[in-house]
Coordinates of C-alpha atoms in Angstrom, one line a residue:
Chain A
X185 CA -114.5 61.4 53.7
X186 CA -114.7 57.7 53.6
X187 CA -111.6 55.5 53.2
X188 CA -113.2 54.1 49.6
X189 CA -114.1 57.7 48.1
X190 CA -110.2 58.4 49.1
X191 CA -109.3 55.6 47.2
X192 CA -110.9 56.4 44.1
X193 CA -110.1 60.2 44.5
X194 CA -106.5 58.5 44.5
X195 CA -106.9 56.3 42.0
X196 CA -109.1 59.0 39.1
X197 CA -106.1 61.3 39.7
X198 CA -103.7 58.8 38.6
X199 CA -105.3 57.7 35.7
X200 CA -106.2 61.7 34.5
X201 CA -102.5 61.9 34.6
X202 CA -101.7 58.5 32.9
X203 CA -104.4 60.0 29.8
X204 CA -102.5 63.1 30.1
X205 CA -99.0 62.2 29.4
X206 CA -100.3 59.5 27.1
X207 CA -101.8 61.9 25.1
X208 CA -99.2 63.9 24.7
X209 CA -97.1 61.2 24.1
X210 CA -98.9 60.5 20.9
X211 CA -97.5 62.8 17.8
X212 CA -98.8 63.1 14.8
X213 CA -97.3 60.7 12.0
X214 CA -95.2 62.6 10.3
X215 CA -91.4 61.1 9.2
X216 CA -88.5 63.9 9.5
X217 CA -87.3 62.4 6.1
X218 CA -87.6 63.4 2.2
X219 CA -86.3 61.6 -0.8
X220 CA -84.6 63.6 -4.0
X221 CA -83.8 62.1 -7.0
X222 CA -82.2 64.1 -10.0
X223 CA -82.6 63.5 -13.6
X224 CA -80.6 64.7 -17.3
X225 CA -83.7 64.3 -19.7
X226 CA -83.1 66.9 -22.2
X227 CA -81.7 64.5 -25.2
X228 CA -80.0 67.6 -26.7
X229 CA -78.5 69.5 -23.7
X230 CA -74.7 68.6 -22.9
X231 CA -73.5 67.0 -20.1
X232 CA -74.4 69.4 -16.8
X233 CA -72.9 69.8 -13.4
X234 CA -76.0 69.4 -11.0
X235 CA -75.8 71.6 -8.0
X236 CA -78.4 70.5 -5.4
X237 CA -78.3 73.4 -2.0
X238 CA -80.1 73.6 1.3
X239 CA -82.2 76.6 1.6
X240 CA -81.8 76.7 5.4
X241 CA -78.8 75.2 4.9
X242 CA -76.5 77.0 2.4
X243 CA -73.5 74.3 3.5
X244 CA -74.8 71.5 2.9
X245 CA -74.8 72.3 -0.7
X246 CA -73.3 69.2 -3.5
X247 CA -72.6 68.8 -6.8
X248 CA -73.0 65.9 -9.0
X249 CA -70.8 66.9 -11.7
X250 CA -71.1 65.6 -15.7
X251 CA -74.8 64.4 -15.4
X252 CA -75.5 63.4 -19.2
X253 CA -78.4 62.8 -21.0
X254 CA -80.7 59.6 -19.8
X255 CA -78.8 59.7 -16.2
X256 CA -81.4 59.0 -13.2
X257 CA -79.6 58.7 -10.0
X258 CA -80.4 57.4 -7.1
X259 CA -82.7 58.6 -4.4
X260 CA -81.3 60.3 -2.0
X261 CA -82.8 60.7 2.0
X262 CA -82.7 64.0 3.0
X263 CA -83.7 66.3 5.9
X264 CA -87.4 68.2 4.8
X265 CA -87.0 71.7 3.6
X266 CA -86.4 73.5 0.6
X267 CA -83.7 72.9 -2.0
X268 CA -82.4 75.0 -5.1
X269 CA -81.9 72.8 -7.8
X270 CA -79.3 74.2 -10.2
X271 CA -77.7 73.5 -13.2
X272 CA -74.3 74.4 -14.9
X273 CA -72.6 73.5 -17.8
X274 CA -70.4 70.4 -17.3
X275 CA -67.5 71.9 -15.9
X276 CA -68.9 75.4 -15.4
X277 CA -67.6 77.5 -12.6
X278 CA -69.8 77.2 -9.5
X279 CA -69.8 81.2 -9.6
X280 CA -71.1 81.5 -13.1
X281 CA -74.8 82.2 -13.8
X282 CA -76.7 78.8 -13.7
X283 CA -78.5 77.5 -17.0
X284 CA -81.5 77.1 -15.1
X285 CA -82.5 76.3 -11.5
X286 CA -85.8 75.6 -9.5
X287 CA -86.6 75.1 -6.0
X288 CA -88.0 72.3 -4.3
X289 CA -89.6 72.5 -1.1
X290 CA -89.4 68.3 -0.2
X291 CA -91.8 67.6 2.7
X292 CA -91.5 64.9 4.9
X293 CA -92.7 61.2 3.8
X294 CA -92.3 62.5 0.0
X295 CA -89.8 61.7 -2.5
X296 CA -89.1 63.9 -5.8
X297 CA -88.0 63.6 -9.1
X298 CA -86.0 66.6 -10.1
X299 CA -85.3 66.0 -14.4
X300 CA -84.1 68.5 -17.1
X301 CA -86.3 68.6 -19.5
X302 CA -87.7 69.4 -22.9
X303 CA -85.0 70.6 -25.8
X304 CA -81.8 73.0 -24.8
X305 CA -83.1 75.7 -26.4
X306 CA -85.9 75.5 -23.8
X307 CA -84.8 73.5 -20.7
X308 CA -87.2 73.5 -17.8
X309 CA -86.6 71.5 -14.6
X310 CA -89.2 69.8 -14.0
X311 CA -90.1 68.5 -10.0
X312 CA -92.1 65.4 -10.0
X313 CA -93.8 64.1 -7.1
X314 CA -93.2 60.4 -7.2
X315 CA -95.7 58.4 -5.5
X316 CA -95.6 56.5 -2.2
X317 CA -99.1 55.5 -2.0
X318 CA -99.6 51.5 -1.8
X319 CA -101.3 50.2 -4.5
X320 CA -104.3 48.0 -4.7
X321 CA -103.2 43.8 -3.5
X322 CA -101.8 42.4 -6.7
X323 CA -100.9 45.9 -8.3
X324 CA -98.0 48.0 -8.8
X325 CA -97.7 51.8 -9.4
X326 CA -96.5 52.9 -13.0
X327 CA -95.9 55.9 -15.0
X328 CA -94.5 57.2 -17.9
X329 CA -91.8 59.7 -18.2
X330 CA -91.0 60.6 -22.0
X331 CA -87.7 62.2 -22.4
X332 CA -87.3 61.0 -26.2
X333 CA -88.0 63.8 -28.6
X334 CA -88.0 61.2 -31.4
X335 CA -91.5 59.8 -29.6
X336 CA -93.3 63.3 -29.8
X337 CA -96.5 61.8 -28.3
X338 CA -96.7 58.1 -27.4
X339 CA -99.3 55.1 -26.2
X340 CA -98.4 53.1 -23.5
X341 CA -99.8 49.9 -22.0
X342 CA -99.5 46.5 -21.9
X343 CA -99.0 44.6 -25.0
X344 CA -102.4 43.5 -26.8
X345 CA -104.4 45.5 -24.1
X346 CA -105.6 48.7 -23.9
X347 CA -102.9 51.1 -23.3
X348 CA -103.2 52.7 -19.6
X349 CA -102.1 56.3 -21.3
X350 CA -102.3 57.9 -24.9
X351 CA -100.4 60.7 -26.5
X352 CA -97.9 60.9 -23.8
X353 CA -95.8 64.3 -24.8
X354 CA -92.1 64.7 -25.2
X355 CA -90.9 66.4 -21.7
X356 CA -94.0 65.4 -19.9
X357 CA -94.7 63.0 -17.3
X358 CA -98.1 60.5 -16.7
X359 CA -99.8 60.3 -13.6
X360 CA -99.0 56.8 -12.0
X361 CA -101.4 53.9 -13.2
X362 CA -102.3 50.3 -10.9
X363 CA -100.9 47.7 -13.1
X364 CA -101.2 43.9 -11.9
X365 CA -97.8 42.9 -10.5
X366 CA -95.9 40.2 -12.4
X367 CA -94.1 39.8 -15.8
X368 CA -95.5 41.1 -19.0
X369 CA -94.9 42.7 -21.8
X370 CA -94.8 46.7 -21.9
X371 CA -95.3 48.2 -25.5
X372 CA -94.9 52.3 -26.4
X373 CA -96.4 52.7 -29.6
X374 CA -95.1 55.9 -31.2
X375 CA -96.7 57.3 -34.7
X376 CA -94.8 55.6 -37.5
X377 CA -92.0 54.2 -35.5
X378 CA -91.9 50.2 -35.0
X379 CA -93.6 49.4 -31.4
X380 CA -91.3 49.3 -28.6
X381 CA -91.7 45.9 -26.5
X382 CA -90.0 45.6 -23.4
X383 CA -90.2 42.5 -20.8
X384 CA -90.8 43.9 -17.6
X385 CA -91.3 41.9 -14.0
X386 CA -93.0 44.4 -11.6
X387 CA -93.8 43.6 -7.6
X388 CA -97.1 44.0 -6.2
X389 CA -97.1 46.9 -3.5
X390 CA -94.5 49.3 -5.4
X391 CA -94.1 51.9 -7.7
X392 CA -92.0 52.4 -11.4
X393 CA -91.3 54.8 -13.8
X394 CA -90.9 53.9 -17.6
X395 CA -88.4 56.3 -18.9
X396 CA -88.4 56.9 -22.6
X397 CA -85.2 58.3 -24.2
X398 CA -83.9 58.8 -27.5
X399 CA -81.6 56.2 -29.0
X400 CA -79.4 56.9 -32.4
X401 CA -82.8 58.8 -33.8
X402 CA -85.3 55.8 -32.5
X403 CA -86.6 55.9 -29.0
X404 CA -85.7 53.6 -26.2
X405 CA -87.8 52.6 -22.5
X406 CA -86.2 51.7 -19.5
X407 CA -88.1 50.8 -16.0
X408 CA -87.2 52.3 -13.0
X409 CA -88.0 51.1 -9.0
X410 CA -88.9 54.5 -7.8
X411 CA -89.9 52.5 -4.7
X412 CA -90.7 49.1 -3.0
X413 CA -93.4 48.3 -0.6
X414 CA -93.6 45.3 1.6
X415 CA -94.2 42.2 -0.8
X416 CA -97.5 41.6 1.5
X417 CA -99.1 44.4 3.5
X418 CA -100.7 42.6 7.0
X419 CA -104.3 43.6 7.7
X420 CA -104.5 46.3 10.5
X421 CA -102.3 46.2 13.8
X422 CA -100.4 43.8 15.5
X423 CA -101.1 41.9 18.8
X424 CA -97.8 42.6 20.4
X425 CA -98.6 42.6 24.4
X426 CA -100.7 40.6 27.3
X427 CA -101.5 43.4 29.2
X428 CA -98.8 42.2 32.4
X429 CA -97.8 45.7 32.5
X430 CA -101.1 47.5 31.9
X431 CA -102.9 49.1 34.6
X432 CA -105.4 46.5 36.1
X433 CA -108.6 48.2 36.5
X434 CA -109.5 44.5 38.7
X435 CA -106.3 44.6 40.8
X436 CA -107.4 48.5 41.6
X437 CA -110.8 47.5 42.8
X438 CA -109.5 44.8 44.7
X439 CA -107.1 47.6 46.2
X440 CA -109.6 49.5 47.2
X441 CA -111.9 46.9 48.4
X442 CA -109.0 45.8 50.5
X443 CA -107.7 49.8 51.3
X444 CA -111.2 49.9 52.9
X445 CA -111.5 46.5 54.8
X446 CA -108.1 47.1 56.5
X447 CA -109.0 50.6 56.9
X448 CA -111.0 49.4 59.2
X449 CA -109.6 46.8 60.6
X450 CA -106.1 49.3 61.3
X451 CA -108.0 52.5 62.0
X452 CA -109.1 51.5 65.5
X453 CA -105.8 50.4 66.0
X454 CA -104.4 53.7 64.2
X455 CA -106.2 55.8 66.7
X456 CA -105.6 53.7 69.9
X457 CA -102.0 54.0 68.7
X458 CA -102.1 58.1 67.9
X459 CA -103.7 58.4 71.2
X460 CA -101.1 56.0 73.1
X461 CA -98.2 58.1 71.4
X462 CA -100.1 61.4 72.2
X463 CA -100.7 60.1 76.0
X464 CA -97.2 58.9 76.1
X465 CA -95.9 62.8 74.8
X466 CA -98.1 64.7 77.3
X467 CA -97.1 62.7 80.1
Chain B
X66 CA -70.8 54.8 -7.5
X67 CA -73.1 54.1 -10.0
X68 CA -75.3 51.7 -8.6
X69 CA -78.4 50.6 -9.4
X70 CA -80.8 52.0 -6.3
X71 CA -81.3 48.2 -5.4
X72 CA -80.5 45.0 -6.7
X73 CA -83.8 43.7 -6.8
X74 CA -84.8 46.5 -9.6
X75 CA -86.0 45.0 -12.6
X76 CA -83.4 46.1 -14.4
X77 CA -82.4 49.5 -16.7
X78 CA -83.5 46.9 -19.3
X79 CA -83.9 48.5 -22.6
X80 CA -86.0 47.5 -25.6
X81 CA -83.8 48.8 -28.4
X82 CA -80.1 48.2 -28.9
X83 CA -78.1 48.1 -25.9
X84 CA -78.3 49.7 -22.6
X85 CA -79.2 53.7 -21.9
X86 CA -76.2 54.9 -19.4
X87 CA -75.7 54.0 -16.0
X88 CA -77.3 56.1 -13.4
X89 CA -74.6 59.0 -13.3
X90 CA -72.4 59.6 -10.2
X91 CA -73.1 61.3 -8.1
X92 CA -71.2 63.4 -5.6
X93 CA -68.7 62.2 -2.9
X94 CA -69.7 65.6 -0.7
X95 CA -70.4 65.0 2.5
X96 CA -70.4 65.6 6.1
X97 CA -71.2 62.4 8.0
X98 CA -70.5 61.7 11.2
X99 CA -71.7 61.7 14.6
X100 CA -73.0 58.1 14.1
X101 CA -70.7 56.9 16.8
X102 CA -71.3 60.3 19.4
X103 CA -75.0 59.1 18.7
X104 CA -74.9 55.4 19.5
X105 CA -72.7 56.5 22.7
X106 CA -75.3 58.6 23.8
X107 CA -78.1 56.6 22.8
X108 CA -77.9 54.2 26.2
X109 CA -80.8 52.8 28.3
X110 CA -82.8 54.7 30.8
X111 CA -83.0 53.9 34.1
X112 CA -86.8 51.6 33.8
X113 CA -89.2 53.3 35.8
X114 CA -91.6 50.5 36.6
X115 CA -94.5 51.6 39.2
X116 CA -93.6 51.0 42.8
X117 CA -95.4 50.7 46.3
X118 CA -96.2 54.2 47.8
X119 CA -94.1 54.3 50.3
X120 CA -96.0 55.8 53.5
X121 CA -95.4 58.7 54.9
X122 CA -93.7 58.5 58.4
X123 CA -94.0 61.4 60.3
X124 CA -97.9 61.9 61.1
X125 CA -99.2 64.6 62.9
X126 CA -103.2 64.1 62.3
X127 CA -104.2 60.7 63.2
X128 CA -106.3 60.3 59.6
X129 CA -102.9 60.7 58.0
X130 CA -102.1 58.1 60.1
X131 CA -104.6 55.8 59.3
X132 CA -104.7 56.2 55.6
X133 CA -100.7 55.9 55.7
X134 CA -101.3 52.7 58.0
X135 CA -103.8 51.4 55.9
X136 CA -101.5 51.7 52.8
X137 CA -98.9 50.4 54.0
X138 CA -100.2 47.2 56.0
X139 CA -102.0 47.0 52.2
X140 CA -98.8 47.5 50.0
X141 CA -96.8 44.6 52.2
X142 CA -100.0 42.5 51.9
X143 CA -101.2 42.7 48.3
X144 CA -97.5 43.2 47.4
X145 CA -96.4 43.0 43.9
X146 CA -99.9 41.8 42.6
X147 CA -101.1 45.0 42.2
X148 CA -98.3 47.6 41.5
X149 CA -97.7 46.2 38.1
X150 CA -98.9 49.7 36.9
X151 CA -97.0 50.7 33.6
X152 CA -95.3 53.8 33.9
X153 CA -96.6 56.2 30.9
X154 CA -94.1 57.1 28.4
X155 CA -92.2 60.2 28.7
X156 CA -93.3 62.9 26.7
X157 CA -90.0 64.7 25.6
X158 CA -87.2 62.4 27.1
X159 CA -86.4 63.7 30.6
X160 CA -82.6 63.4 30.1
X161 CA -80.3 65.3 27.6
X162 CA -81.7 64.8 23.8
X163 CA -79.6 62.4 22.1
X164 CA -77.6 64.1 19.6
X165 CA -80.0 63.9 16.3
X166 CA -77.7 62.2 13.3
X167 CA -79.0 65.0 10.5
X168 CA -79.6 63.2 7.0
X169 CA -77.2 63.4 5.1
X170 CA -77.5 65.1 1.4
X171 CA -76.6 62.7 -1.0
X172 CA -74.2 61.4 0.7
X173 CA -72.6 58.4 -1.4
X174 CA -71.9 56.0 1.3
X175 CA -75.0 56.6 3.1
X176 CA -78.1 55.3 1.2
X177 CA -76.1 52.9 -0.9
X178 CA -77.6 49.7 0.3
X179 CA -75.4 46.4 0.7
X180 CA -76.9 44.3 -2.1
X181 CA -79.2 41.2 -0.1
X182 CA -77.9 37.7 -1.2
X183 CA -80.9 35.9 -1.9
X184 CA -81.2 34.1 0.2
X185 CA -80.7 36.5 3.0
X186 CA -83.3 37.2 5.8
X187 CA -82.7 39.4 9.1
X188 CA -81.7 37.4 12.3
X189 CA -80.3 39.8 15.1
X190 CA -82.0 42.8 16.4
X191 CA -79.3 45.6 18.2
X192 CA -81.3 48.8 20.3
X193 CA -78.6 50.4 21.9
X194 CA -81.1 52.8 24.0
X195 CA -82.9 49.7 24.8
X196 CA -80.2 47.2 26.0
X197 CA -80.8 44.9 23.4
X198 CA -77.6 43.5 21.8
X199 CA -77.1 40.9 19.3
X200 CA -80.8 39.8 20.0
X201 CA -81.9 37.1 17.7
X202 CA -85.0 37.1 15.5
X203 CA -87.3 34.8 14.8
X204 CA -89.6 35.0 11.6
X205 CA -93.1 36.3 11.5
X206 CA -95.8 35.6 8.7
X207 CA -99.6 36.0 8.6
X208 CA -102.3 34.4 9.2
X209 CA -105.2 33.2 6.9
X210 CA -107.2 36.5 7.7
X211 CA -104.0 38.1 6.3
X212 CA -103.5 39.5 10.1
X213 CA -99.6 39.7 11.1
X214 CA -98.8 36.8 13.6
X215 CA -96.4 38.5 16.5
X216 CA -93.6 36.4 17.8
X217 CA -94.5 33.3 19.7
X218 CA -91.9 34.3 22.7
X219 CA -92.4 37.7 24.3
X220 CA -88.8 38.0 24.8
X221 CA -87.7 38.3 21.1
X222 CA -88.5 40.1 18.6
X223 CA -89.5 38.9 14.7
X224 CA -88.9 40.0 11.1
X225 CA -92.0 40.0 8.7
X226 CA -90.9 37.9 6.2
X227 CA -93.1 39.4 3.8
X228 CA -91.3 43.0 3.8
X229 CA -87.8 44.0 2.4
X230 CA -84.4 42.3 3.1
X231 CA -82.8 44.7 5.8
X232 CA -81.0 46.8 3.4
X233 CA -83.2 46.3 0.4
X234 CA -85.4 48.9 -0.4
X235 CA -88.6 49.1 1.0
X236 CA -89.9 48.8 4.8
X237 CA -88.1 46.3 6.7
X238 CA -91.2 45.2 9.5
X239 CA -90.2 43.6 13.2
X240 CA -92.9 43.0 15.4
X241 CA -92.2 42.5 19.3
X242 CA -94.0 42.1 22.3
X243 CA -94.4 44.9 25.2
X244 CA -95.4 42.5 27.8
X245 CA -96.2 39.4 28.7
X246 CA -99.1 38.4 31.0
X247 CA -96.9 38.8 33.9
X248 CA -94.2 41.4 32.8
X249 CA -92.1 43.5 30.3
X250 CA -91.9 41.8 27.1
X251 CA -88.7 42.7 24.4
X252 CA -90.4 46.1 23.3
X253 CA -91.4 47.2 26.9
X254 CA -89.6 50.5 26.5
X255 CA -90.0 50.7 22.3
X256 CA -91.9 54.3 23.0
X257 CA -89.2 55.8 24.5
X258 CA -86.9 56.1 21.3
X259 CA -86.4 58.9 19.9
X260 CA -85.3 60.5 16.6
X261 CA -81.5 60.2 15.4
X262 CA -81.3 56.8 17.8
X263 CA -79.6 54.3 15.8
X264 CA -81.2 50.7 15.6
X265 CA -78.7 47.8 13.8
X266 CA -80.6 44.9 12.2
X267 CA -78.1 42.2 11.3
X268 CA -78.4 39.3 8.4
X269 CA -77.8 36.2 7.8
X270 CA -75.3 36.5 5.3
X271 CA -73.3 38.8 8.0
X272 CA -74.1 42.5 7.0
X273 CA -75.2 44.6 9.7
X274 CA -77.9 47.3 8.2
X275 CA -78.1 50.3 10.6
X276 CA -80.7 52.5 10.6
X277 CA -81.5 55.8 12.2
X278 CA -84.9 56.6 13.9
X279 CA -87.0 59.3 12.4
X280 CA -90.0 58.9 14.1
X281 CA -92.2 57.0 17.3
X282 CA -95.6 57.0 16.8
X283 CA -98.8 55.7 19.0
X284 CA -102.0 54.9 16.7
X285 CA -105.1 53.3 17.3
X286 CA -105.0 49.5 16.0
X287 CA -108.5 50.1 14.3
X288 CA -107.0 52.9 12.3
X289 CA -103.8 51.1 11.4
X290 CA -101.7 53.9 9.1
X291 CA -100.8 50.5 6.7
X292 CA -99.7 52.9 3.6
X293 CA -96.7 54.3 6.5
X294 CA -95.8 51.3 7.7
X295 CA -96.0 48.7 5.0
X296 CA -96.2 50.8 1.9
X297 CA -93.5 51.5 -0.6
X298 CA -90.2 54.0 0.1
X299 CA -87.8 55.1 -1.7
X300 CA -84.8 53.7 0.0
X301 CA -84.3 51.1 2.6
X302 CA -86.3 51.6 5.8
X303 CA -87.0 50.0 9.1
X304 CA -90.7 49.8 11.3
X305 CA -90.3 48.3 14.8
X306 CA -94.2 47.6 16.2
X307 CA -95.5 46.6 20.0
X308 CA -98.8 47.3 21.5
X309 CA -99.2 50.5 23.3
X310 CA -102.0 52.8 24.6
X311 CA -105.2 51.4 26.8
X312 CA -105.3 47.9 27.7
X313 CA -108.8 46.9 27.1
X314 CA -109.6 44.0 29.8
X315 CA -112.4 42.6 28.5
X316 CA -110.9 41.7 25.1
X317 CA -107.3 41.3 26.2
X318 CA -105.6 43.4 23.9
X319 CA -104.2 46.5 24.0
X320 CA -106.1 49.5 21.7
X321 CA -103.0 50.9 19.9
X322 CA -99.3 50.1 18.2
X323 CA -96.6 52.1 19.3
X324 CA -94.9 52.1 15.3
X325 CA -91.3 53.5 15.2
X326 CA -90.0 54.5 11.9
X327 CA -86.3 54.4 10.4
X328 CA -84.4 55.1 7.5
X329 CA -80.9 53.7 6.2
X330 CA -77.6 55.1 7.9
X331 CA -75.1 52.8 6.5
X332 CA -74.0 49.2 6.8
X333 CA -71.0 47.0 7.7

């Protein structure tokens, strides 16, 4: 076996290993994070005590107590997994039957809306998945959530364009719609109810929900950030190293090159040496 | 607490007489904690830069001899020029786990995010696990192809202008180098964080935004995941980027980003 093959058995060896623990080094993208979010949207229903509870773990259970009608609160990050969603009469005993509850299994990267919804008499709670996706350069991400019984089925755009969604039903939710970022006029046109205008200024590269709500017998919007992107998203990766500390295939070669021309120089010497020591021991 | 999610929010504007009510409160419940066991925990590893093989001395058979011989006469001579060889990033991290700081279910003091003055940008960089302290920043924008420019010095980090405030919802982006021509740049190490490390990005109007680590990635530069890293979240979140993977020689660059995600532990 020459000195060079040695070499390179030496140096394919290392780099199988460097691919190796590379590779394994390289998990799949996946963020160990979920968003919830809860919402009172049921213009009838009193005040409730909102009772949110880890499935795997029952402990880390809370309550947001007297959540009225129109109330979104803030996201909040929590650990992937599945959550009951319950809800109580304001000031119900935590031991007493629930009105309603749901489970939400929130998976990592996601965030969720969790809103009462639809008339007492029939509460549901609903689980929306709000969207993280990045909208188109220039756009931002909007839906409509109608919570105003008063605005049984509405249209809703921009004003003097054609609206993005039509006949939007009471307790129901529109899929999100790319709007051009910047400040316009939103109108919700309801059947025979005065137009509802509302100014809005919405950022490229994130997402909102219009919330509709009744309001002393007339219906009321509201926009919402469900979520905000970077205002500019950079094209591909970034150029963050020289290569200084990166294996140099060049400096290897050279190695070897030189491995083998002072391989030969020192292996006459190495053996006149071996064979001084070896005369020097059997003497 | 019944904040607004973030300051910069449009606005619970409302179209017909007066405003619908605030977001409702919501619960004080909570069981933080561990922040500070974390952060003690969450201290350097020894580097483990490549190093000369170190010959062998006893040698029985003379080709052991000669190769050993040959190595070392070669290791004094070519010397540091060639042993630059990065070590690979630990798979799981050798030493105990650092303790993981658990997300905390609507926790009220967690998430709620110190309203940016605005005029506020982000200007020191702390990585306990990676030695940096109080580690200034500069600012990074892009260039006309829309590319992200990386920090003219390899020894500091920089904030994308163009992504959130720290603190501010949305992805907070800071871009550093992993080496220089000659050596370790700011983020030589960036791959070896792991989840529930806490990473402080401070601001110019004096508010300290720390985050928590969820996840370290490698991914291929031509398949840059752009909706994960500069898309829109819910809350305020942090990316730290450097160059990872193969170094390809011909074009100079390495083929992958070593992207570490984080979300919003609190701020002081």
């Amino acid at each position: 076996m020459t000195m060079l093959r040695r070499v390179l058995i030496l140096v394919a060896a290392v780099g199988a290993a460097l691919g190796l623990v590379l590779a394994a080094a390289a998990p799949a993208m996946a963020a160990d994070q979920a968003y919830l979010r809860l919402a009172h949207l049921s213009p009838d229903t009193p005040k409730v005590d909102v009772y949110v509870a880890s499935v795997a773990d029952p402990g880390n259970s809370i309550v947001v107590p007297g959540v009225g009608y129109g109330a979104v609160s803030p996201y909040r990050p929590v650990a992937p997994g599945s959550y009951v969603v319950s809800m109580r009469a304001a000031g119900a005993s935590k031991d007493s039957p629930p009105v309603i509850s749901t489970t939400v299994d929130a998976k990592a990267g996601q965030a969720y809306t969790v809103a009462g919804t639809g008339l007492s008499a029939s509460l549901g709670l609903t689980v929306l998945n709000d969207q993280l996706d990045l909208p188109p350069a220039g756009k931002a991400a909007v839906r409509c959530i109608n919570g105003a019984v008063s605005a049984s089925a509405v249209d809703i755009g921009q004003a003097d364009k054609q609206p993005w969604a039509t006949g939007v039903k009471f307790a129901t939710t529109t899929p999100y719609t790319d709007v051009n970022a910047g400040t316009w006029t939103l109108r919700v046109t309801a059947p025979g109810k005065p137009p509802v205008d509302l100014p809005v200024t919405v950022d490229q590269n994130s997402t909102y929900s219009v919330v509709l709500l009744d309001k002393k017998g007339a219906f009321s919007a509201q926009i919402i950030r469900d979520s905000a992107g970077s205002q500019v998203a950079p094209v591909g990766g970034v150029e963050t190293g020289f290569g200084g500390t990166a294996p140099d295939p060049l400096a290897l070669l050279a190695f070897g090159t030189a491995a083998v021309a002072l391989g030969a120089v020192a292996a006459p010497t190495a053996v006149r040496l071996v064979a001084g020591v070896r005369r020097a021991r059997t003497r | 607490m019944s904040r607004p999610p973030d300051r910069r929010e449009v606005g619970v504007a409302t179209a017909q007489a007066g405003a619908v009510g605030p977001p409702s409160p919501v619960s004080r419940a909570s069981g933080r904690g561990g922040l500070a066991d974390s952060a003690r925990r969450a201290g350097a590893r020894p580097r483990e830069d490549g190093s000369a093989v170190a010959p062998p001395r006893s040698a029985q058979p003379r080709r052991v001899v000669r190769v050993a011989l040959a190595v070392a006469v070669l290791a004094a001579l070519v010397g540091s020029a060639v042993v630059a060889v990065r070590t690979p990033p630990p798979g799981p991290a050798p030493q105990a786990a650092p303790a993981v700081v658990p997300p905390v279910l609507f926790d009220p003091v967690a998430p709620a995010p110190q309203p940016a003055a605005a005029v506020a940008t982000a200007t020191t960089l702390d990585v306990p696990r990676l030695q940096i302290s109080r580690s200034s920043l500069t600012e990074l924008g892009v260039d006309d192809a829309g590319v992200l420019i990386p920090p003219s010095s390899i020894a500091v980090a920089g904030w994308f202008t163009g992504s959130a405030v720290p603190g501010e919802v949305g992805p907070t982006v800071i871009a550093g180098h992993v080496d220089s021509y000659e050596g370790p740049g700011i983020f030589y190490r960036l791959d070896t964080l792991r989840p529930g490390d806490l990473v402080t990005v401070g601001r110019s109007d004096g508010v300290a935004i720390r985050y928590r680590v969820t996840d370290v990635v490698s991914v291929p530069k031509d398949a840059f995941p752009t909706r994960q890293v500069y898309g829109p979240t819910p809350g305020p979140e942090l990316r730290l980027i450097t160059c990872g993977g193969e170094f390809d020689h011909s074009a100079r660059r390495y083929l992958r980003n070593v992207v570490v995600s984080a979300v919003y532990a609190d701020a002081s």
